[in-house]
PDB file of C-alpha atoms in Angstrom:
ATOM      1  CA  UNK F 213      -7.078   0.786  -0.152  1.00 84.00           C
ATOM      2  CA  UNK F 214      -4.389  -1.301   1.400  1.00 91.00           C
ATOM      3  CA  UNK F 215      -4.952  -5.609   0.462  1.00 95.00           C
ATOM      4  CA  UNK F 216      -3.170  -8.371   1.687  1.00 96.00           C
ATOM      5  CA  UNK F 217      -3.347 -11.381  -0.783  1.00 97.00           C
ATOM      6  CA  UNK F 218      -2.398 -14.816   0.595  1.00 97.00           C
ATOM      7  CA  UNK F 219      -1.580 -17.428  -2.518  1.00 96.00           C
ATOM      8  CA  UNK F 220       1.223 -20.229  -2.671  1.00 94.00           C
ATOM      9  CA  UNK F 221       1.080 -20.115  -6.656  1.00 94.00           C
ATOM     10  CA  UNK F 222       3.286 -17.401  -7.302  1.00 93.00           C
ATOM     11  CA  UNK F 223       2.373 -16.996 -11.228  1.00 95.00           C
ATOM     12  CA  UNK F 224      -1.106 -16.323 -10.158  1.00 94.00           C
ATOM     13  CA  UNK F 225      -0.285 -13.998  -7.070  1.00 95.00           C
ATOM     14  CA  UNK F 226       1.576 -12.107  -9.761  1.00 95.00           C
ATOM     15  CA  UNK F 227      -1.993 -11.868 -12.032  1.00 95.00           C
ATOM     16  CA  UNK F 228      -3.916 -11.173  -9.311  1.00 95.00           C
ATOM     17  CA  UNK F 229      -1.772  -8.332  -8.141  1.00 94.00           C
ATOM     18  CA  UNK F 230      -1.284  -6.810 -11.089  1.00 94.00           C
ATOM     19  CA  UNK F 231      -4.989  -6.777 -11.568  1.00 94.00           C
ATOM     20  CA  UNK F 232      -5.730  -5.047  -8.764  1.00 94.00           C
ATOM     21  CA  UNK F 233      -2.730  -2.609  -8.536  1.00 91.00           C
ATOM     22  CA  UNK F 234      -4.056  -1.182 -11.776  1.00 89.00           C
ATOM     23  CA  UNK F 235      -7.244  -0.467  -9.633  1.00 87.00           C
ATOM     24  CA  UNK F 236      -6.046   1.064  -8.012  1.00 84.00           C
ATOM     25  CA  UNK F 237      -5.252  -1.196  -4.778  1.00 90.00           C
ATOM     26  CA  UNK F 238      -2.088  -1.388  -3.011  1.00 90.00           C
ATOM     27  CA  UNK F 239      -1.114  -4.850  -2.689  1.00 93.00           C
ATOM     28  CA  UNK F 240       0.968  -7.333  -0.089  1.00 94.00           C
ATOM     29  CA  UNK F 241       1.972 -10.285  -0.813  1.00 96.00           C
ATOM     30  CA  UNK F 242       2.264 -13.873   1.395  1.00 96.00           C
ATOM     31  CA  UNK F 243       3.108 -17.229  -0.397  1.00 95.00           C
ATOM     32  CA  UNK F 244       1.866 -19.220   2.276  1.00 95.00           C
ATOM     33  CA  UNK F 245       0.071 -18.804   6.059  1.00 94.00           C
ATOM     34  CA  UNK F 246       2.545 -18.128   8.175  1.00 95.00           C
ATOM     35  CA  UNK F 247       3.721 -15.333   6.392  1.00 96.00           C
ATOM     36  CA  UNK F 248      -0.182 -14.067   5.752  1.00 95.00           C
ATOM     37  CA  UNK F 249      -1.250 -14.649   9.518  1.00 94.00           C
ATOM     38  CA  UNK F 250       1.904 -12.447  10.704  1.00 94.00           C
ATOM     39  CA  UNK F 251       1.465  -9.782   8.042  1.00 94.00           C
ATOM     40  CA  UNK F 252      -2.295  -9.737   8.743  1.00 93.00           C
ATOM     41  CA  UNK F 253      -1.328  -8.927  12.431  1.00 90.00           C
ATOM     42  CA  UNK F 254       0.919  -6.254  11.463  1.00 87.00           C
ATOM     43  CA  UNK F 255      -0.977  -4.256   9.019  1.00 86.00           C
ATOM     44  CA  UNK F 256      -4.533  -3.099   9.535  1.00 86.00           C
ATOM     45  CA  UNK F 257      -5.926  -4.459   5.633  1.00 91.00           C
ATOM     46  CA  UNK F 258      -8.824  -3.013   4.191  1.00 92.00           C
ATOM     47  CA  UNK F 259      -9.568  -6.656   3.061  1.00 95.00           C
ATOM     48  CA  UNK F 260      -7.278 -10.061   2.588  1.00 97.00           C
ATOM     49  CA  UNK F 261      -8.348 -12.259   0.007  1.00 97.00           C
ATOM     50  CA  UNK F 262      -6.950 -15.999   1.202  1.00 96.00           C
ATOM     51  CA  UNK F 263      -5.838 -19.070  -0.670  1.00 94.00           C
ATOM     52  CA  UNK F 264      -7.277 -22.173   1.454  1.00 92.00           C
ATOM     53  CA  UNK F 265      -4.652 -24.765  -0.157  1.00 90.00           C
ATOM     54  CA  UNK F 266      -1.730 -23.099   1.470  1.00 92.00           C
ATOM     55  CA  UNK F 267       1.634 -24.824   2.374  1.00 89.00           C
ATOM     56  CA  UNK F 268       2.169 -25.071   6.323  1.00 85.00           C
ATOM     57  CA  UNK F 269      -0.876 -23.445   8.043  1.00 92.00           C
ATOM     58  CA  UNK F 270      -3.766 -23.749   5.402  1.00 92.00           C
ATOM     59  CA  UNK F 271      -6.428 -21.169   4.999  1.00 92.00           C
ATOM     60  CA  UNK F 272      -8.946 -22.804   7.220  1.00 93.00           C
ATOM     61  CA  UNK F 273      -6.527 -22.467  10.165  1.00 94.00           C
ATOM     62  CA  UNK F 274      -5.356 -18.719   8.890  1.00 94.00           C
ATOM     63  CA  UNK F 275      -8.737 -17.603   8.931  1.00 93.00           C
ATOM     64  CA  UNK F 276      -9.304 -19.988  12.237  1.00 93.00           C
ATOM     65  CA  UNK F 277      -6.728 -17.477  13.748  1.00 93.00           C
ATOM     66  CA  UNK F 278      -7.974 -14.142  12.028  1.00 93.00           C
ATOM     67  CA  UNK F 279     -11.374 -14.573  13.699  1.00 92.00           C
ATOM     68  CA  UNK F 280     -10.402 -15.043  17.337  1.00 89.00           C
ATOM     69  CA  UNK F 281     -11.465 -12.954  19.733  1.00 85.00           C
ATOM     70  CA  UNK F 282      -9.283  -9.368  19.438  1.00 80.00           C
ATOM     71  CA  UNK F 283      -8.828  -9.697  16.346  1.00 73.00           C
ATOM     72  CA  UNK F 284      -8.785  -6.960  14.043  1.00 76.00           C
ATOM     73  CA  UNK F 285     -12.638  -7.131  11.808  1.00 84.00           C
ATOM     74  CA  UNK F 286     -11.215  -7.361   8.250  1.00 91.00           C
ATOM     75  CA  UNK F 287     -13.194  -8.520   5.415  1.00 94.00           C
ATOM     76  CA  UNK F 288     -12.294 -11.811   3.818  1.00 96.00           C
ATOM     77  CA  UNK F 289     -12.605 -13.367   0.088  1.00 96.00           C
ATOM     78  CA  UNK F 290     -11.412 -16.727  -0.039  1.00 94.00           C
ATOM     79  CA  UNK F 291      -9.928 -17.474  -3.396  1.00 90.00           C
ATOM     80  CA  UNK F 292     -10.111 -21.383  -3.818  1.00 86.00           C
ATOM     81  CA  UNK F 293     -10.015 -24.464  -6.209  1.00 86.00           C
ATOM     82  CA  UNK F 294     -11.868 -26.414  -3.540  1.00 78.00           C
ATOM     83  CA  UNK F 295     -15.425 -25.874  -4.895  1.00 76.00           C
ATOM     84  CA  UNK F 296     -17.170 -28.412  -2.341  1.00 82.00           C
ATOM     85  CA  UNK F 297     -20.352 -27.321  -0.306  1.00 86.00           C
ATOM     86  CA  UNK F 298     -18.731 -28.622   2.989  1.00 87.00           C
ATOM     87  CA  UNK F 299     -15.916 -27.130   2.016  1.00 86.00           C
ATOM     88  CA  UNK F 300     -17.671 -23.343   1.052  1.00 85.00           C
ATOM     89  CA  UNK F 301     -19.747 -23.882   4.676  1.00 88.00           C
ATOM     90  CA  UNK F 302     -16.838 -24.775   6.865  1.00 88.00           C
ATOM     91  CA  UNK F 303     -14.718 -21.406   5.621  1.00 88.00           C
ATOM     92  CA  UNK F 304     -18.308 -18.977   5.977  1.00 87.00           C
ATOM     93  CA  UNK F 305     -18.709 -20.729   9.376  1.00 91.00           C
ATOM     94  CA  UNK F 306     -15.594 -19.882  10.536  1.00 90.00           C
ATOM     95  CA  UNK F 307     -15.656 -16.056   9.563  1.00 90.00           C
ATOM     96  CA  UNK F 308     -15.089 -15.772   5.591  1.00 92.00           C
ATOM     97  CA  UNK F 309     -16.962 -12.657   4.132  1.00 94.00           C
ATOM     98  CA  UNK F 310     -17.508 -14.161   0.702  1.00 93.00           C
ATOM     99  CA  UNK F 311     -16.135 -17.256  -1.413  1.00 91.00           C
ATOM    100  CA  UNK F 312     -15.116 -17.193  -4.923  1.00 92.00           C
ATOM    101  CA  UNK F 313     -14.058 -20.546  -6.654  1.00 91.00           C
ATOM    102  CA  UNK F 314     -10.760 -20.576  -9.387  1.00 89.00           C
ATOM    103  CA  UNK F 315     -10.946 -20.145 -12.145  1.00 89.00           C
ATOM    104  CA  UNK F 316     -12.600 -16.938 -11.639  1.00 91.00           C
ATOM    105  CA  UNK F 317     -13.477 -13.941 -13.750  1.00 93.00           C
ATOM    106  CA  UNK F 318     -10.813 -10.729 -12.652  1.00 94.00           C
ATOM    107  CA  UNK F 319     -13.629  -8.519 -13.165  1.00 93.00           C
ATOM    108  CA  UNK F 320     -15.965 -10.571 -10.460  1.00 95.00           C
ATOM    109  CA  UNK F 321     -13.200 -10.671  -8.173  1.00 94.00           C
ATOM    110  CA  UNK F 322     -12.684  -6.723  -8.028  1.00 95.00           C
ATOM    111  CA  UNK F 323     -15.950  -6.408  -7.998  1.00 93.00           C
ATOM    112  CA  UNK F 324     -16.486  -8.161  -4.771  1.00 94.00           C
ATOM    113  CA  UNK F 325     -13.494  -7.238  -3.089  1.00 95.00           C
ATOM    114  CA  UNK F 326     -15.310  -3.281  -3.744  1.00 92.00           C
ATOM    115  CA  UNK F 327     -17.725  -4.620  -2.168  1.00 92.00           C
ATOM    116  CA  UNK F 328     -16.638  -6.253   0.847  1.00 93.00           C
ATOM    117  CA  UNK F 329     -14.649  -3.313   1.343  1.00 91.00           C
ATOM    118  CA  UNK F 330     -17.523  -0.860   1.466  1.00 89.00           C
ATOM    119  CA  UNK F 331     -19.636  -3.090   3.342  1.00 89.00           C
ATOM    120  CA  UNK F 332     -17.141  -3.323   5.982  1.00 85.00           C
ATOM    121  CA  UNK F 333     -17.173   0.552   5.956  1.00 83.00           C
ATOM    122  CA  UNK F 334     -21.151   0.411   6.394  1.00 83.00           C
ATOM    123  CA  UNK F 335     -21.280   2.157   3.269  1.00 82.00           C
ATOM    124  CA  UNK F 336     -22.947  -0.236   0.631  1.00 81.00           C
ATOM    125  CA  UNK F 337     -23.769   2.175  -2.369  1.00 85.00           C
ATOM    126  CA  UNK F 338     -20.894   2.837  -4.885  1.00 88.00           C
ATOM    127  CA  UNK F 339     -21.220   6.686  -4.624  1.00 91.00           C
ATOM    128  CA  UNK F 340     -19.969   8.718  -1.870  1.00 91.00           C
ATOM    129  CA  UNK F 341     -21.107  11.926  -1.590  1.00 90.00           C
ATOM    130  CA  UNK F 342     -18.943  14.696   0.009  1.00 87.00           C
ATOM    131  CA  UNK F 343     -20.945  17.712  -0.188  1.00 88.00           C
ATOM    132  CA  UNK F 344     -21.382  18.622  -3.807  1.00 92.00           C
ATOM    133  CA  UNK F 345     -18.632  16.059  -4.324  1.00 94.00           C
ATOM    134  CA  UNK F 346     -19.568  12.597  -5.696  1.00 95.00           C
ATOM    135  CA  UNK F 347     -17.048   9.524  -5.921  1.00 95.00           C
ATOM    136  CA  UNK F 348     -17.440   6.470  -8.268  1.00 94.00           C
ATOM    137  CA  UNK F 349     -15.887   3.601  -6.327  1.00 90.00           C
ATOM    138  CA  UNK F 350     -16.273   1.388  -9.484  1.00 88.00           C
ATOM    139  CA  UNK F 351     -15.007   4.164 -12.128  1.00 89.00           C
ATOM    140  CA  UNK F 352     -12.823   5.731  -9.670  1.00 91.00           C
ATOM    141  CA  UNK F 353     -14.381   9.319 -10.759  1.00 94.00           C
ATOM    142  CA  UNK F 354     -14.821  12.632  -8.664  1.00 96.00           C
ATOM    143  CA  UNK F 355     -16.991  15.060 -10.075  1.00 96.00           C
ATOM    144  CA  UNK F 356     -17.504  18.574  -8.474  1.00 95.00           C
ATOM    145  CA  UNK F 357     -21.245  19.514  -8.900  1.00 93.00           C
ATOM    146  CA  UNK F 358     -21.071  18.406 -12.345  1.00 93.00           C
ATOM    147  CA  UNK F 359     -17.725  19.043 -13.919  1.00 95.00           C
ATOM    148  CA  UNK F 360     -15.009  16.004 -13.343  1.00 96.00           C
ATOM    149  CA  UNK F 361     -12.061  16.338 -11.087  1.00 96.00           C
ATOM    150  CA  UNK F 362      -8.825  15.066 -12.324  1.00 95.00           C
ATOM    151  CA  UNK F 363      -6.789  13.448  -9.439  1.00 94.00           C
ATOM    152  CA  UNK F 364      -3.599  11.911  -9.059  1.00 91.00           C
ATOM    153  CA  UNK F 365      -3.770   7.780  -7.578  1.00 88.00           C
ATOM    154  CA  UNK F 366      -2.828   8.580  -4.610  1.00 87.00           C
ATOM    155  CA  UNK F 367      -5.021  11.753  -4.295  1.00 92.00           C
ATOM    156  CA  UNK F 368      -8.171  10.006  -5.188  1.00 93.00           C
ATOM    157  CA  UNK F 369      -6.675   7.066  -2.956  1.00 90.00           C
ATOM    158  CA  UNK F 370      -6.757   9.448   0.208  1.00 92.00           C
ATOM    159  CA  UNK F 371     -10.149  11.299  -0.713  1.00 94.00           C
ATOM    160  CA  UNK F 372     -11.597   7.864  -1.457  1.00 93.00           C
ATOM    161  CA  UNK F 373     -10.407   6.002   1.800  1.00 91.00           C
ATOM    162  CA  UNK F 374     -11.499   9.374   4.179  1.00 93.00           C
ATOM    163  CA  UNK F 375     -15.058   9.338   2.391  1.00 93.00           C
ATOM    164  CA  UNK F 376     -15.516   6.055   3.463  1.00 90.00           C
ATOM    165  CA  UNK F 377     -14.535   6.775   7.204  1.00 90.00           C
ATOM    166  CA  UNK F 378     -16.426  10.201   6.991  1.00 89.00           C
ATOM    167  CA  UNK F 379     -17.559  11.186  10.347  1.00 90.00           C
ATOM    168  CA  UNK F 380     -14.277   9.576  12.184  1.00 90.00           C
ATOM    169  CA  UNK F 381     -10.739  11.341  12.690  1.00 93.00           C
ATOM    170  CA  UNK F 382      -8.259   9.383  10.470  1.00 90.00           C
ATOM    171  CA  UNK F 383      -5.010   9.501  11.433  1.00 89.00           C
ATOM    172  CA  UNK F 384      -1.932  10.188   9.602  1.00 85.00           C
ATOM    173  CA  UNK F 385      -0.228   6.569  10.187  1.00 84.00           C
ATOM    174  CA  UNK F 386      -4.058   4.880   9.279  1.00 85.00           C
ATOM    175  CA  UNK F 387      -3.444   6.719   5.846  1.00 86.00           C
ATOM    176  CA  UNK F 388      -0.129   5.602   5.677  1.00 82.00           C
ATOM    177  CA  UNK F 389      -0.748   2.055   6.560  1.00 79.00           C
ATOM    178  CA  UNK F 390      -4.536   1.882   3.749  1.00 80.00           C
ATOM    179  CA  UNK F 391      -2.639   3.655   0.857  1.00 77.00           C
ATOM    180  CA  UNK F 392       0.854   2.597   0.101  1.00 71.00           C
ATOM    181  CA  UNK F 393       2.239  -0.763   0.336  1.00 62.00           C
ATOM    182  CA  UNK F 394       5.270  -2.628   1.907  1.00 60.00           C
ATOM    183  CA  UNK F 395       7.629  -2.235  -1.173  1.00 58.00           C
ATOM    184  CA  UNK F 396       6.615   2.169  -1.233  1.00 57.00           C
ATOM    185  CA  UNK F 397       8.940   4.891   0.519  1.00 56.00           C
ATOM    186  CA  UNK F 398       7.443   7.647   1.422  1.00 58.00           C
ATOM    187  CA  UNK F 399       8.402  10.879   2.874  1.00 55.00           C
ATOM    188  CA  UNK F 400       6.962  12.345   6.224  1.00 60.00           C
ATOM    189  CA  UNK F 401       4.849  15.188   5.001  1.00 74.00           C
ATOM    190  CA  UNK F 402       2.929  13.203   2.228  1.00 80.00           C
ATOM    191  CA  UNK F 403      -0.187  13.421   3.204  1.00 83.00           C
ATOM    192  CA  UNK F 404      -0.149  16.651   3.621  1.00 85.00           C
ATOM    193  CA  UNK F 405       0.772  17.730   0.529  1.00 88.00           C
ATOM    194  CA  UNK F 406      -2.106  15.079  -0.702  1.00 89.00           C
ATOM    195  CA  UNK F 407      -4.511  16.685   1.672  1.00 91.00           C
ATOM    196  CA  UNK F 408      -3.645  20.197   0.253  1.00 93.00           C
ATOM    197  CA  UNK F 409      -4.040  19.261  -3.426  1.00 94.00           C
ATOM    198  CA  UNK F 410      -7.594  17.780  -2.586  1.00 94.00           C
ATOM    199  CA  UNK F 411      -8.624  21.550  -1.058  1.00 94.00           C
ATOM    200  CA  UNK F 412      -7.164  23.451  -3.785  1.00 95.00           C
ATOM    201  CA  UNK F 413      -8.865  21.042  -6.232  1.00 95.00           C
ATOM    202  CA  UNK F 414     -12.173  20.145  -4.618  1.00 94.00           C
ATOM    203  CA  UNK F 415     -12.431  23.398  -2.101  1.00 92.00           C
ATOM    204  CA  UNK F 416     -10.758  24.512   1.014  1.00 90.00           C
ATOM    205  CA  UNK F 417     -13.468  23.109   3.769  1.00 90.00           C
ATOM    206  CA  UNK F 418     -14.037  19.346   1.735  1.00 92.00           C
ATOM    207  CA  UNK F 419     -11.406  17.852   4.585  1.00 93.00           C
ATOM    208  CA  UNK F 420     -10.656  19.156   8.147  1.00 92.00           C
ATOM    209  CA  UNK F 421      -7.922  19.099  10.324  1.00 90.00           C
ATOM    210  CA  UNK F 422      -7.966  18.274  13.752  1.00 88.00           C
ATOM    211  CA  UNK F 423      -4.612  18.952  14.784  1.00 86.00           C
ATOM    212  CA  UNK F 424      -2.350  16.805  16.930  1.00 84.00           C
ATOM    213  CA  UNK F 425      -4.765  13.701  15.907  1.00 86.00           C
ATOM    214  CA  UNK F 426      -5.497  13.930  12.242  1.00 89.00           C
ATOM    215  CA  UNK F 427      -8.053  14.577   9.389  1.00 93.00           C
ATOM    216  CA  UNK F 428     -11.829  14.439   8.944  1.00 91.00           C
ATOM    217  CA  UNK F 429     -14.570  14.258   6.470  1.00 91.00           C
ATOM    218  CA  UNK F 430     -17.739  15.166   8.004  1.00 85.00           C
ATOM    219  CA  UNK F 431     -20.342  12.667   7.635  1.00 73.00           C
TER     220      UNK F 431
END
C-alpha cells in the first residue's frame, strides 16, 4: 500500500515514515501543501494522512481541494496539534475520513490508517480470504489451509493489495503506482516475476491473468 504523508516538521515526517515503512507501507513525502496537493494529483494513494498547520496552503484548504468534485476518493487521517471541536468538525465536514490529535500513539495511528484503507476497499474485516488462503492485514501473515506462507515484502505487498480489489482487473501500472514509492526503481517485468512466486507458493489458479489488461483475484 502506497501513502502520501503531508507534515511541515521534518523530524516527525521522518518518525512517522519510518514507522510505517517497517509495516510495511510505501511512503511519500510533502513538507507542506503545495507539494501534497500536486503529489496527491499525481499518484493514486491508498490513503494520505495530512498535517492541518501546513506552511502556504494549510490542510483545511488541501483537503478543501482533495474533495472537489473529480477528485480521486482517497481516504484521509488528519494528523493535528489543533485538538479544538470546531476545529475536528470543520476538517470531517469538509471530507476527512478520521482525525487523530499529536501526540499520538504509533500503534493507534497504523491501526487506523489499516483501517481506513480497508474501509475504502469495502472490505472492513482484517482477514481476507483467497480460497483456502487467509491474510492477516494486522500481522501481515498468509497461511495456506493451515500451514504459514513465507513471502517476500513485496510479494505479500502485491497478494495483499489484489485481495483487497478481488473481483476487479488490476492493472500492471495500478500495482506499480500502490506498491513502490517515488525514491524505488524498478524494472519492467516485476510484477511478473512477483505474480509467479505467489502461484508457485500459494498455487497456480490463486491469481489470473487477463492478458493485454492485467491481473485478477476472483472475489
Amino acid at each position: 500500500m502506497r501513502l502520501l504523508l503531508v507534515e511541515d516538521e521534518s523530524e516527525l515526517a521522518r518518525v512517522l515514515r519510518q514507522a510505517l515503512e517497517e509495516e510495511g507501507f510505501r511512503v511519500d513525502w510533502a513538507a507542506d501543501g503545495e507539494e501534497g496537493l500536486f503529489k496527491a494529483g499525481e499518484v493514486g494513494y491508498d490513503a494520505i494522512l495530512l498535517d492541518l498547520m501546513l506552511p502556504g496552503l494549510d490542510g483545511f484548504e488541501v483537503l478543501s481541494r482533495l474533495r472537489e468534485p473529480g477528485g480521486r476518493p482517497v481516504p484521509v487521517l488528519v494528523l493535528t496539534a489543533r485538538d479544538g471541536v470546531p476545529d475536528r468538525v470543520r476538517g470531517l465536514d469538509l471530507g476527512a475520513d478520521d482525525y487523530l490529535v499529536k501526540p499520538f500513539d504509533l500503534d493507534e495511528m497504523l491501526a487506523r490508517v489499516r483501517a481506513l484503507i480497508r474501509r475504502s476497499a469495502d472490505r472492513p474485516s482484517p482477514r481476507l480470504s483467497v480460497g483456502d488462503v487467509t491474510i492477516d492485514t494486522v500481522a501481515r501473515t498468509v497461511h495456506k489451509g493451515e500451514a504459514p506462507v513465507d513471502l517476500t515484502a513485496k510479494e505479500y505487498a502485491l497478494l495483499e493489495y489484489l485481495a483487497l480489489h478481488a473481483g476487479e482487473v488490476v492493472t500492471r501500472t495500478r500495482i506499480y503506482e500502490h506498491i513502490y514509492g517515488e525514491e524505488e526503481d524498478t524494472f519492467s517485468n516485476v510484477v511478473n516475476v512477483y505474480v509467479a512466486n505467489l502461484r508457485r507458493k500459494l498455487g497456480a489458479d490463486v491469481i489470473e491473468t487477463r492478458r493485454g489488461h492485467g491481473y485478477l483475484i476472483r472475489a
